[in-house]
């Protein structure tokens, strides 16, 4: 039923509301969607699940989002805050030590915000993203103002934003979601949901030049670079995100299998067929 409900053949330029979770390939998603003309995204900022301050019109209940593997997500937040327009000369060794310092503090506090002095020391700015289960938080938070505000309610940590059951329910309400780690397959899945078919560039092995990747001028990074002693701290603050991502993966590959059978193409390079559901 989930797969059937997600498919909307022939809806054309559907208007959708984008739950833009920071550092999950959201900018890349928006740019690729605009180039392909798949849907009309009615908002262009990082917005919470609920926002009564913005009139989404017919897109109100047509929600889409992208999710990301939690360890990679935390590292991406860190690299963005540390290197965006600053700290360009810091070595990767220095970065990983700073990440450990950040995780040590964040994992040991239940305060709504973490130490600004520490943030200034690590990032040269008074605040950064709050990495504590950010993806689940964006599935639960409500905006107190227009989502164009840079420091939206999703950026901030509030007690009570840990209802994993409600977050799972919201996952099932999404009209579409993609996974950053499988960006091309995700975009082809969206094309299938919109048009009932996929372009030739979706075939396994085809050129990926049609994708638009926005890396914000940041250095390349990989979770394999995280210090072994840091990983348990990352896992501690993303326990709910890990559960949400695992559930999303199961649904995602189920939909991919249905899509590939329907269009008679290997889109995921048989990736989806190898996943245990």
mmCIF file of N, CA and C in Angstrom, residues 78-211:
data_model
loop_
_atom_site.group_PDB
_atom_site.id
_atom_site.type_symbol
_atom_site.label_atom_id
_atom_site.label_comp_id
_atom_site.label_asym_id
_atom_site.label_seq_id
_atom_site.Cartn_x
_atom_site.Cartn_y
_atom_site.Cartn_z
ATOM 1 N N UNK A 78 29.566 19.221 10.696
ATOM 2 C CA UNK A 78 30.810 19.711 11.284
ATOM 3 C C UNK A 78 31.697 20.385 10.234
ATOM 4 N N UNK A 79 31.893 19.725 9.101
ATOM 5 C CA UNK A 79 32.761 20.268 8.052
ATOM 6 C C UNK A 79 32.196 21.587 7.526
ATOM 7 N N UNK A 80 30.876 21.667 7.388
ATOM 8 C CA UNK A 80 30.271 22.907 6.903
ATOM 9 C C UNK A 80 30.545 24.053 7.873
ATOM 10 N N UNK A 81 30.318 23.825 9.151
ATOM 11 C CA UNK A 81 30.509 24.889 10.136
ATOM 12 C C UNK A 81 31.983 25.264 10.288
ATOM 13 N N UNK A 82 32.857 24.308 10.136
ATOM 14 C CA UNK A 82 34.281 24.558 10.357
ATOM 15 C C UNK A 82 34.965 25.169 9.126
ATOM 16 N N UNK A 83 34.483 24.833 7.931
ATOM 17 C CA UNK A 83 35.210 25.237 6.731
ATOM 18 C C UNK A 83 34.455 26.199 5.815
ATOM 19 N N UNK A 84 33.188 26.447 6.063
ATOM 20 C CA UNK A 84 32.452 27.336 5.169
ATOM 21 C C UNK A 84 32.960 28.771 5.339
ATOM 22 N N UNK A 85 33.686 29.248 4.352
ATOM 23 C CA UNK A 85 34.243 30.607 4.323
ATOM 24 C C UNK A 85 35.279 30.872 5.420
ATOM 25 N N UNK A 86 35.828 29.818 6.015
ATOM 26 C CA UNK A 86 36.832 30.018 7.060
ATOM 27 C C UNK A 86 37.558 28.706 7.346
ATOM 28 N N UNK A 87 38.622 28.793 8.154
ATOM 29 C CA UNK A 87 39.394 27.613 8.573
ATOM 30 C C UNK A 87 39.835 26.735 7.412
ATOM 31 N N UNK A 88 40.068 27.353 6.254
ATOM 32 C CA UNK A 88 40.409 26.560 5.070
ATOM 33 C C UNK A 88 41.772 25.877 5.199
ATOM 34 N N UNK A 89 42.634 26.374 6.088
ATOM 35 C CA UNK A 89 43.983 25.822 6.204
ATOM 36 C C UNK A 89 44.106 24.757 7.290
ATOM 37 N N UNK A 90 43.011 24.442 7.973
ATOM 38 C CA UNK A 90 43.063 23.422 9.019
ATOM 39 C C UNK A 90 43.316 22.055 8.395
ATOM 40 N N UNK A 91 44.198 21.278 9.007
ATOM 41 C CA UNK A 91 44.493 19.935 8.497
ATOM 42 C C UNK A 91 43.361 18.984 8.865
ATOM 43 N N UNK A 92 43.281 17.854 8.187
ATOM 44 C CA UNK A 92 42.237 16.876 8.507
ATOM 45 C C UNK A 92 42.453 16.297 9.896
ATOM 46 N N UNK A 93 43.708 16.139 10.306
ATOM 47 C CA UNK A 93 43.987 15.662 11.657
ATOM 48 C C UNK A 93 43.442 16.639 12.699
ATOM 49 N N UNK A 94 43.648 17.934 12.445
ATOM 50 C CA UNK A 94 43.113 18.954 13.348
ATOM 51 C C UNK A 94 41.589 18.922 13.342
ATOM 52 N N UNK A 95 41.005 18.703 12.157
ATOM 53 C CA UNK A 95 39.542 18.619 12.046
ATOM 54 C C UNK A 95 38.981 17.493 12.908
ATOM 55 N N UNK A 96 39.588 16.310 12.818
ATOM 56 C CA UNK A 96 39.051 15.154 13.526
ATOM 57 C C UNK A 96 39.210 15.292 15.033
ATOM 58 N N UNK A 97 40.270 15.956 15.466
ATOM 59 C CA UNK A 97 40.419 16.231 16.905
ATOM 60 C C UNK A 97 39.353 17.218 17.368
ATOM 61 N N UNK A 98 39.085 18.224 16.538
ATOM 62 C CA UNK A 98 38.054 19.207 16.880
ATOM 63 C C UNK A 98 36.673 18.559 16.891
ATOM 64 N N UNK A 99 36.439 17.638 15.947
ATOM 65 C CA UNK A 99 35.158 16.920 15.924
ATOM 66 C C UNK A 99 34.978 16.140 17.214
ATOM 67 N N UNK A 100 36.047 15.504 17.702
ATOM 68 C CA UNK A 100 35.947 14.739 18.944
ATOM 69 C C UNK A 100 35.614 15.658 20.122
ATOM 70 N N UNK A 101 36.231 16.817 20.154
ATOM 71 C CA UNK A 101 35.932 17.787 21.215
ATOM 72 C C UNK A 101 34.471 18.209 21.160
ATOM 73 N N UNK A 102 33.981 18.474 19.965
ATOM 74 C CA UNK A 102 32.581 18.878 19.769
ATOM 75 C C UNK A 102 31.634 17.779 20.216
ATOM 76 N N UNK A 103 31.899 16.533 19.786
ATOM 77 C CA UNK A 103 31.029 15.413 20.130
ATOM 78 C C UNK A 103 31.062 15.129 21.628
ATOM 79 N N UNK A 104 32.234 15.278 22.253
ATOM 80 C CA UNK A 104 32.337 15.051 23.699
ATOM 81 C C UNK A 104 31.413 15.989 24.455
ATOM 82 N N UNK A 105 31.386 17.246 24.038
ATOM 83 C CA UNK A 105 30.526 18.220 24.714
ATOM 84 C C UNK A 105 29.050 17.984 24.393
ATOM 85 N N UNK A 106 28.732 17.861 23.124
ATOM 86 C CA UNK A 106 27.330 17.741 22.715
ATOM 87 C C UNK A 106 26.686 16.482 23.309
ATOM 88 N N UNK A 107 27.434 15.387 23.361
ATOM 89 C CA UNK A 107 26.877 14.129 23.873
ATOM 90 C C UNK A 107 26.725 14.129 25.388
ATOM 91 N N UNK A 108 27.317 15.099 26.074
ATOM 92 C CA UNK A 108 27.266 15.123 27.541
ATOM 93 C C UNK A 108 26.325 16.186 28.088
ATOM 94 N N UNK A 109 25.604 16.892 27.194
ATOM 95 C CA UNK A 109 24.715 17.946 27.660
ATOM 96 C C UNK A 109 23.280 17.700 27.210
ATOM 97 N N UNK A 110 22.342 18.128 28.044
ATOM 98 C CA UNK A 110 20.924 18.079 27.671
ATOM 99 C C UNK A 110 20.376 19.488 27.525
ATOM 100 N N UNK A 111 21.295 20.451 27.537
ATOM 101 C CA UNK A 111 20.892 21.854 27.425
ATOM 102 C C UNK A 111 20.338 22.133 26.027
ATOM 103 N N UNK A 112 19.405 23.099 25.909
ATOM 104 C CA UNK A 112 18.848 23.441 24.595
ATOM 105 C C UNK A 112 19.915 23.872 23.600
ATOM 106 N N UNK A 113 20.953 24.526 24.062
ATOM 107 C CA UNK A 113 22.047 24.917 23.177
ATOM 108 C C UNK A 113 23.361 24.550 23.839
ATOM 109 N N UNK A 114 24.376 24.335 23.018
ATOM 110 C CA UNK A 114 25.661 23.995 23.594
ATOM 111 C C UNK A 114 26.519 25.245 23.764
ATOM 112 N N UNK A 115 27.655 25.066 24.390
ATOM 113 C CA UNK A 115 28.532 26.156 24.804
ATOM 114 C C UNK A 115 28.957 27.034 23.624
ATOM 115 N N UNK A 116 28.599 28.313 23.665
ATOM 116 C CA UNK A 116 28.955 29.219 22.584
ATOM 117 C C UNK A 116 30.453 29.485 22.533
ATOM 118 N N UNK A 117 31.088 29.462 23.688
ATOM 119 C CA UNK A 117 32.538 29.664 23.702
ATOM 120 C C UNK A 117 33.252 28.515 22.997
ATOM 121 N N UNK A 118 32.744 27.300 23.220
ATOM 122 C CA UNK A 118 33.307 26.147 22.530
ATOM 123 C C UNK A 118 33.073 26.263 21.027
ATOM 124 N N UNK A 119 31.882 26.698 20.659
ATOM 125 C CA UNK A 119 31.563 26.869 19.245
ATOM 126 C C UNK A 119 32.497 27.882 18.594
ATOM 127 N N UNK A 120 32.758 28.973 19.298
ATOM 128 C CA UNK A 120 33.680 29.984 18.749
ATOM 129 C C UNK A 120 35.082 29.413 18.584
ATOM 130 N N UNK A 121 35.484 28.569 19.523
ATOM 131 C CA UNK A 121 36.816 27.982 19.472
ATOM 132 C C UNK A 121 36.941 27.021 18.301
ATOM 133 N N UNK A 122 35.926 26.196 18.081
ATOM 134 C CA UNK A 122 35.991 25.167 17.043
ATOM 135 C C UNK A 122 35.653 25.723 15.664
ATOM 136 N N UNK A 123 34.600 26.580 15.626
ATOM 137 C CA UNK A 123 34.075 27.018 14.335
ATOM 138 C C UNK A 123 34.308 28.501 14.032
ATOM 139 N N UNK A 124 34.802 29.221 15.015
ATOM 140 C CA UNK A 124 34.979 30.665 14.864
ATOM 141 C C UNK A 124 33.652 31.368 14.619
ATOM 142 N N UNK A 125 32.609 30.854 15.264
ATOM 143 C CA UNK A 125 31.274 31.455 15.189
ATOM 144 C C UNK A 125 30.509 31.048 16.442
ATOM 145 N N UNK A 126 29.511 31.822 16.881
ATOM 146 C CA UNK A 126 28.842 31.556 18.160
ATOM 147 C C UNK A 126 27.892 30.365 18.154
ATOM 148 N N UNK A 127 27.561 29.872 16.995
ATOM 149 C CA UNK A 127 26.649 28.731 16.940
ATOM 150 C C UNK A 127 26.890 27.948 15.663
ATOM 151 N N UNK A 128 26.444 26.736 15.682
ATOM 152 C CA UNK A 128 26.506 25.875 14.510
ATOM 153 C C UNK A 128 25.230 25.064 14.508
ATOM 154 N N UNK A 129 25.144 24.093 13.624
ATOM 155 C CA UNK A 129 24.017 23.161 13.690
ATOM 156 C C UNK A 129 24.062 22.423 15.028
ATOM 157 N N UNK A 130 22.899 22.003 15.494
ATOM 158 C CA UNK A 130 22.854 21.103 16.648
ATOM 159 C C UNK A 130 22.632 19.697 16.082
ATOM 160 N N UNK A 131 23.625 18.808 16.201
ATOM 161 C CA UNK A 131 23.557 17.506 15.523
ATOM 162 C C UNK A 131 22.734 16.446 16.232
ATOM 163 N N UNK A 132 22.160 16.752 17.378
ATOM 164 C CA UNK A 132 21.452 15.738 18.152
ATOM 165 C C UNK A 132 20.151 15.323 17.462
ATOM 166 N N UNK A 133 20.187 14.140 16.828
ATOM 167 C CA UNK A 133 19.003 13.596 16.148
ATOM 168 C C UNK A 133 18.313 14.654 15.288
ATOM 169 N N UNK A 134 19.083 15.358 14.490
ATOM 170 C CA UNK A 134 18.513 16.453 13.704
ATOM 171 C C UNK A 134 17.412 16.003 12.752
ATOM 172 N N UNK A 135 17.560 14.839 12.131
ATOM 173 C CA UNK A 135 16.572 14.417 11.145
ATOM 174 C C UNK A 135 15.217 14.124 11.798
ATOM 175 N N UNK A 136 15.250 13.477 12.958
ATOM 176 C CA UNK A 136 14.004 13.246 13.696
ATOM 177 C C UNK A 136 13.424 14.576 14.158
ATOM 178 N N UNK A 137 14.280 15.507 14.596
ATOM 179 C CA UNK A 137 13.799 16.805 15.050
ATOM 180 C C UNK A 137 13.045 17.535 13.940
ATOM 181 N N UNK A 138 13.548 17.456 12.710
ATOM 182 C CA UNK A 138 12.872 18.123 11.608
ATOM 183 C C UNK A 138 11.534 17.466 11.281
ATOM 184 N N UNK A 139 11.359 16.224 11.658
ATOM 185 C CA UNK A 139 10.089 15.534 11.460
ATOM 186 C C UNK A 139 9.084 15.862 12.557
ATOM 187 N N UNK A 140 9.545 16.542 13.615
ATOM 188 C CA UNK A 140 8.676 16.801 14.765
ATOM 189 C C UNK A 140 8.491 18.276 15.075
ATOM 190 N N UNK A 141 9.405 19.126 14.648
ATOM 191 C CA UNK A 141 9.387 20.516 15.101
ATOM 192 C C UNK A 141 8.316 21.339 14.406
ATOM 193 N N UNK A 142 7.985 22.451 15.024
ATOM 194 C CA UNK A 142 7.039 23.418 14.481
ATOM 195 C C UNK A 142 7.727 24.769 14.413
ATOM 196 N N UNK A 143 7.511 25.459 13.320
ATOM 197 C CA UNK A 143 8.112 26.779 13.164
ATOM 198 C C UNK A 143 7.348 27.815 13.988
ATOM 199 N N UNK A 144 8.082 28.667 14.655
ATOM 200 C CA UNK A 144 7.472 29.780 15.374
ATOM 201 C C UNK A 144 7.469 31.039 14.513
ATOM 202 N N UNK A 145 8.061 30.914 13.329
ATOM 203 C CA UNK A 145 8.143 32.059 12.427
ATOM 204 C C UNK A 145 8.306 31.548 10.997
ATOM 205 N N UNK A 146 8.385 32.459 10.053
ATOM 206 C CA UNK A 146 8.587 32.062 8.670
ATOM 207 C C UNK A 146 9.848 31.221 8.557
ATOM 208 N N UNK A 147 9.787 30.194 7.744
ATOM 209 C CA UNK A 147 10.925 29.288 7.668
ATOM 210 C C UNK A 147 12.095 29.896 6.929
ATOM 211 N N UNK A 148 11.949 31.105 6.424
ATOM 212 C CA UNK A 148 13.081 31.771 5.792
ATOM 213 C C UNK A 148 14.089 32.261 6.823
ATOM 214 N N UNK A 149 13.707 32.235 8.108
ATOM 215 C CA UNK A 149 14.649 32.620 9.158
ATOM 216 C C UNK A 149 15.809 31.628 9.172
ATOM 217 N N UNK A 150 17.029 32.133 9.154
ATOM 218 C CA UNK A 150 18.199 31.256 9.050
ATOM 219 C C UNK A 150 18.274 30.274 10.211
ATOM 220 N N UNK A 151 18.040 30.771 11.424
ATOM 221 C CA UNK A 151 18.051 29.875 12.579
ATOM 222 C C UNK A 151 16.628 29.394 12.838
ATOM 223 N N UNK A 152 16.208 28.418 12.083
ATOM 224 C CA UNK A 152 14.841 27.928 12.203
ATOM 225 C C UNK A 152 14.707 27.029 13.419
ATOM 226 N N UNK A 153 13.480 26.688 13.751
ATOM 227 C CA UNK A 153 13.236 25.843 14.920
ATOM 228 C C UNK A 153 13.863 24.471 14.762
ATOM 229 N N UNK A 154 14.061 24.033 13.531
ATOM 230 C CA UNK A 154 14.707 22.745 13.307
ATOM 231 C C UNK A 154 16.182 22.763 13.625
ATOM 232 N N UNK A 155 16.799 23.952 13.550
ATOM 233 C CA UNK A 155 18.213 24.063 13.886
ATOM 234 C C UNK A 155 18.435 23.943 15.379
ATOM 235 N N UNK A 156 17.428 24.274 16.147
ATOM 236 C CA UNK A 156 17.578 24.347 17.589
ATOM 237 C C UNK A 156 17.089 23.073 18.264
ATOM 238 N N UNK A 157 17.726 22.737 19.360
ATOM 239 C CA UNK A 157 17.362 21.537 20.101
ATOM 240 C C UNK A 157 16.371 21.892 21.202
ATOM 241 N N UNK A 158 15.248 21.173 21.204
ATOM 242 C CA UNK A 158 14.256 21.381 22.264
ATOM 243 C C UNK A 158 13.918 20.035 22.876
ATOM 244 N N UNK A 159 13.784 20.005 24.192
ATOM 245 C CA UNK A 159 13.362 18.781 24.854
ATOM 246 C C UNK A 159 11.964 18.402 24.356
ATOM 247 N N UNK A 160 11.748 17.107 24.211
ATOM 248 C CA UNK A 160 10.459 16.630 23.727
ATOM 249 C C UNK A 160 10.456 16.291 22.253
ATOM 250 N N UNK A 161 11.554 16.639 21.555
ATOM 251 C CA UNK A 161 11.643 16.311 20.132
ATOM 252 C C UNK A 161 12.302 14.947 19.957
ATOM 253 N N UNK A 162 11.788 13.961 20.678
ATOM 254 C CA UNK A 162 12.374 12.630 20.626
ATOM 255 C C UNK A 162 11.317 11.536 20.467
ATOM 256 N N UNK A 163 10.137 11.916 19.975
ATOM 257 C CA UNK A 163 9.060 10.950 19.791
ATOM 258 C C UNK A 163 9.292 10.184 18.500
ATOM 259 N N UNK A 164 10.048 9.095 18.596
ATOM 260 C CA UNK A 164 10.428 8.351 17.401
ATOM 261 C C UNK A 164 9.212 7.725 16.720
ATOM 262 N N UNK A 165 8.207 7.342 17.495
ATOM 263 C CA UNK A 165 7.004 6.753 16.891
ATOM 264 C C UNK A 165 6.282 7.762 16.014
ATOM 265 N N UNK A 166 6.192 9.019 16.477
ATOM 266 C CA UNK A 166 5.550 10.054 15.671
ATOM 267 C C UNK A 166 6.391 10.362 14.432
ATOM 268 N N UNK A 167 7.710 10.363 14.595
ATOM 269 C CA UNK A 167 8.589 10.596 13.446
ATOM 270 C C UNK A 167 8.409 9.498 12.400
ATOM 271 N N UNK A 168 8.270 8.256 12.841
ATOM 272 C CA UNK A 168 8.034 7.144 11.915
ATOM 273 C C UNK A 168 6.706 7.320 11.198
ATOM 274 N N UNK A 169 5.706 7.784 11.933
ATOM 275 C CA UNK A 169 4.403 8.034 11.322
ATOM 276 C C UNK A 169 4.510 9.106 10.253
ATOM 277 N N UNK A 170 5.274 10.153 10.524
ATOM 278 C CA UNK A 170 5.458 11.215 9.545
ATOM 279 C C UNK A 170 6.242 10.726 8.329
ATOM 280 N N UNK A 171 7.170 9.810 8.534
ATOM 281 C CA UNK A 171 7.888 9.212 7.411
ATOM 282 C C UNK A 171 6.915 8.570 6.430
ATOM 283 N N UNK A 172 5.928 7.883 6.963
ATOM 284 C CA UNK A 172 4.945 7.217 6.111
ATOM 285 C C UNK A 172 3.966 8.186 5.454
ATOM 286 N N UNK A 173 3.909 9.422 5.965
ATOM 287 C CA UNK A 173 3.028 10.429 5.363
ATOM 288 C C UNK A 173 3.670 11.145 4.180
ATOM 289 N N UNK A 174 4.987 11.020 4.041
ATOM 290 C CA UNK A 174 5.678 11.717 2.967
ATOM 291 C C UNK A 174 5.233 11.198 1.604
ATOM 292 N N UNK A 175 5.019 12.112 0.667
ATOM 293 C CA UNK A 175 4.682 11.681 -0.701
ATOM 294 C C UNK A 175 5.916 11.106 -1.388
ATOM 295 N N UNK A 176 7.077 11.678 -1.067
ATOM 296 C CA UNK A 176 8.344 11.179 -1.609
ATOM 297 C C UNK A 176 9.463 11.471 -0.626
ATOM 298 N N UNK A 177 10.420 10.563 -0.548
ATOM 299 C CA UNK A 177 11.679 10.871 0.124
ATOM 300 C C UNK A 177 12.804 10.159 -0.621
ATOM 301 N N UNK A 178 13.977 10.792 -0.604
ATOM 302 C CA UNK A 178 15.157 10.195 -1.203
ATOM 303 C C UNK A 178 16.228 10.000 -0.162
ATOM 304 N N UNK A 179 17.274 9.269 -0.524
ATOM 305 C CA UNK A 179 18.411 9.041 0.350
ATOM 306 C C UNK A 179 19.641 9.648 -0.296
ATOM 307 N N UNK A 180 20.370 10.459 0.462
ATOM 308 C CA UNK A 180 21.543 11.137 -0.066
ATOM 309 C C UNK A 180 22.545 10.142 -0.627
ATOM 310 N N UNK A 181 22.724 9.005 0.036
ATOM 311 C CA UNK A 181 23.699 8.012 -0.399
ATOM 312 C C UNK A 181 23.326 7.365 -1.728
ATOM 313 N N UNK A 182 22.072 7.503 -2.139
ATOM 314 C CA UNK A 182 21.601 6.924 -3.405
ATOM 315 C C UNK A 182 20.871 8.017 -4.178
ATOM 316 N N UNK A 183 21.608 9.105 -4.443
ATOM 317 C CA UNK A 183 20.993 10.304 -5.005
ATOM 318 C C UNK A 183 20.395 10.053 -6.378
ATOM 319 N N UNK A 184 21.156 9.430 -7.271
ATOM 320 C CA UNK A 184 20.659 9.200 -8.625
ATOM 321 C C UNK A 184 19.412 8.312 -8.612
ATOM 322 N N UNK A 185 19.472 7.220 -7.876
ATOM 323 C CA UNK A 185 18.310 6.327 -7.788
ATOM 324 C C UNK A 185 17.111 7.064 -7.200
ATOM 325 N N UNK A 186 17.375 7.932 -6.223
ATOM 326 C CA UNK A 186 16.292 8.709 -5.608
ATOM 327 C C UNK A 186 15.629 9.625 -6.630
ATOM 328 N N UNK A 187 16.423 10.312 -7.440
ATOM 329 C CA UNK A 187 15.857 11.231 -8.431
ATOM 330 C C UNK A 187 15.093 10.476 -9.508
ATOM 331 N N UNK A 188 15.551 9.297 -9.848
ATOM 332 C CA UNK A 188 14.824 8.480 -10.825
ATOM 333 C C UNK A 188 13.524 7.959 -10.228
ATOM 334 N N UNK A 189 13.544 7.664 -8.937
ATOM 335 C CA UNK A 189 12.324 7.253 -8.254
ATOM 336 C C UNK A 189 11.302 8.382 -8.273
ATOM 337 N N UNK A 190 11.758 9.605 -8.060
ATOM 338 C CA UNK A 190 10.859 10.753 -8.121
ATOM 339 C C UNK A 190 10.288 10.911 -9.532
ATOM 340 N N UNK A 191 11.133 10.759 -10.536
ATOM 341 C CA UNK A 191 10.647 10.877 -11.917
ATOM 342 C C UNK A 191 9.572 9.831 -12.195
ATOM 343 N N UNK A 192 9.764 8.635 -11.698
ATOM 344 C CA UNK A 192 8.771 7.573 -11.898
ATOM 345 C C UNK A 192 7.465 7.899 -11.184
ATOM 346 N N UNK A 193 7.588 8.423 -9.955
ATOM 347 C CA UNK A 193 6.373 8.774 -9.224
ATOM 348 C C UNK A 193 5.593 9.883 -9.937
ATOM 349 N N UNK A 194 6.316 10.787 -10.589
ATOM 350 C CA UNK A 194 5.667 11.911 -11.260
ATOM 351 C C UNK A 194 5.148 11.528 -12.639
ATOM 352 N N UNK A 195 5.971 10.801 -13.413
ATOM 353 C CA UNK A 195 5.663 10.570 -14.829
ATOM 354 C C UNK A 195 5.289 9.144 -15.177
ATOM 355 N N UNK A 196 5.496 8.220 -14.233
ATOM 356 C CA UNK A 196 5.155 6.837 -14.517
ATOM 357 C C UNK A 196 6.203 6.126 -15.342
ATOM 358 N N UNK A 197 7.316 6.780 -15.597
ATOM 359 C CA UNK A 197 8.411 6.181 -16.348
ATOM 360 C C UNK A 197 9.698 6.879 -15.939
ATOM 361 N N UNK A 198 10.835 6.427 -16.467
ATOM 362 C CA UNK A 198 12.115 7.076 -16.176
ATOM 363 C C UNK A 198 12.867 7.309 -17.476
ATOM 364 N N UNK A 199 13.705 8.327 -17.471
ATOM 365 C CA UNK A 199 14.507 8.662 -18.640
ATOM 366 C C UNK A 199 15.637 7.658 -18.820
ATOM 367 N N UNK A 200 16.245 7.690 -20.007
ATOM 368 C CA UNK A 200 17.327 6.749 -20.301
ATOM 369 C C UNK A 200 18.519 6.962 -19.369
ATOM 370 N N UNK A 201 18.693 8.201 -18.881
ATOM 371 C CA UNK A 201 19.836 8.444 -17.996
ATOM 372 C C UNK A 201 19.697 7.733 -16.650
ATOM 373 N N UNK A 202 18.532 7.167 -16.391
ATOM 374 C CA UNK A 202 18.343 6.431 -15.143
ATOM 375 C C UNK A 202 18.871 5.002 -15.219
ATOM 376 N N UNK A 203 19.142 4.522 -16.411
ATOM 377 C CA UNK A 203 19.641 3.160 -16.547
ATOM 378 C C UNK A 203 21.009 3.024 -15.879
ATOM 379 N N UNK A 204 21.243 1.885 -15.247
ATOM 380 C CA UNK A 204 22.518 1.623 -14.586
ATOM 381 C C UNK A 204 23.676 1.823 -15.556
ATOM 382 N N UNK A 205 24.658 2.598 -15.153
ATOM 383 C CA UNK A 205 25.824 2.824 -15.988
ATOM 384 C C UNK A 205 25.736 4.050 -16.869
ATOM 385 N N UNK A 206 24.563 4.683 -16.947
ATOM 386 C CA UNK A 206 24.403 5.870 -17.778
ATOM 387 C C UNK A 206 25.114 7.057 -17.144
ATOM 388 N N UNK A 207 25.399 8.073 -17.940
ATOM 389 C CA UNK A 207 26.073 9.269 -17.453
ATOM 390 C C UNK A 207 25.250 9.944 -16.363
ATOM 391 N N UNK A 208 25.949 10.478 -15.366
ATOM 392 C CA UNK A 208 25.272 11.181 -14.281
ATOM 393 C C UNK A 208 25.466 12.689 -14.399
ATOM 394 N N UNK A 209 25.799 13.145 -15.601
ATOM 395 C CA UNK A 209 26.062 14.572 -15.801
ATOM 396 C C UNK A 209 24.814 15.429 -15.614
ATOM 397 N N UNK A 210 23.644 14.817 -15.643
ATOM 398 C CA UNK A 210 22.393 15.556 -15.478
ATOM 399 C C UNK A 210 22.164 15.961 -14.023
ATOM 400 N N UNK A 211 22.883 15.316 -13.097
ATOM 401 C CA UNK A 211 22.716 15.662 -11.691
ATOM 402 C C UNK A 211 23.364 16.999 -11.386
#
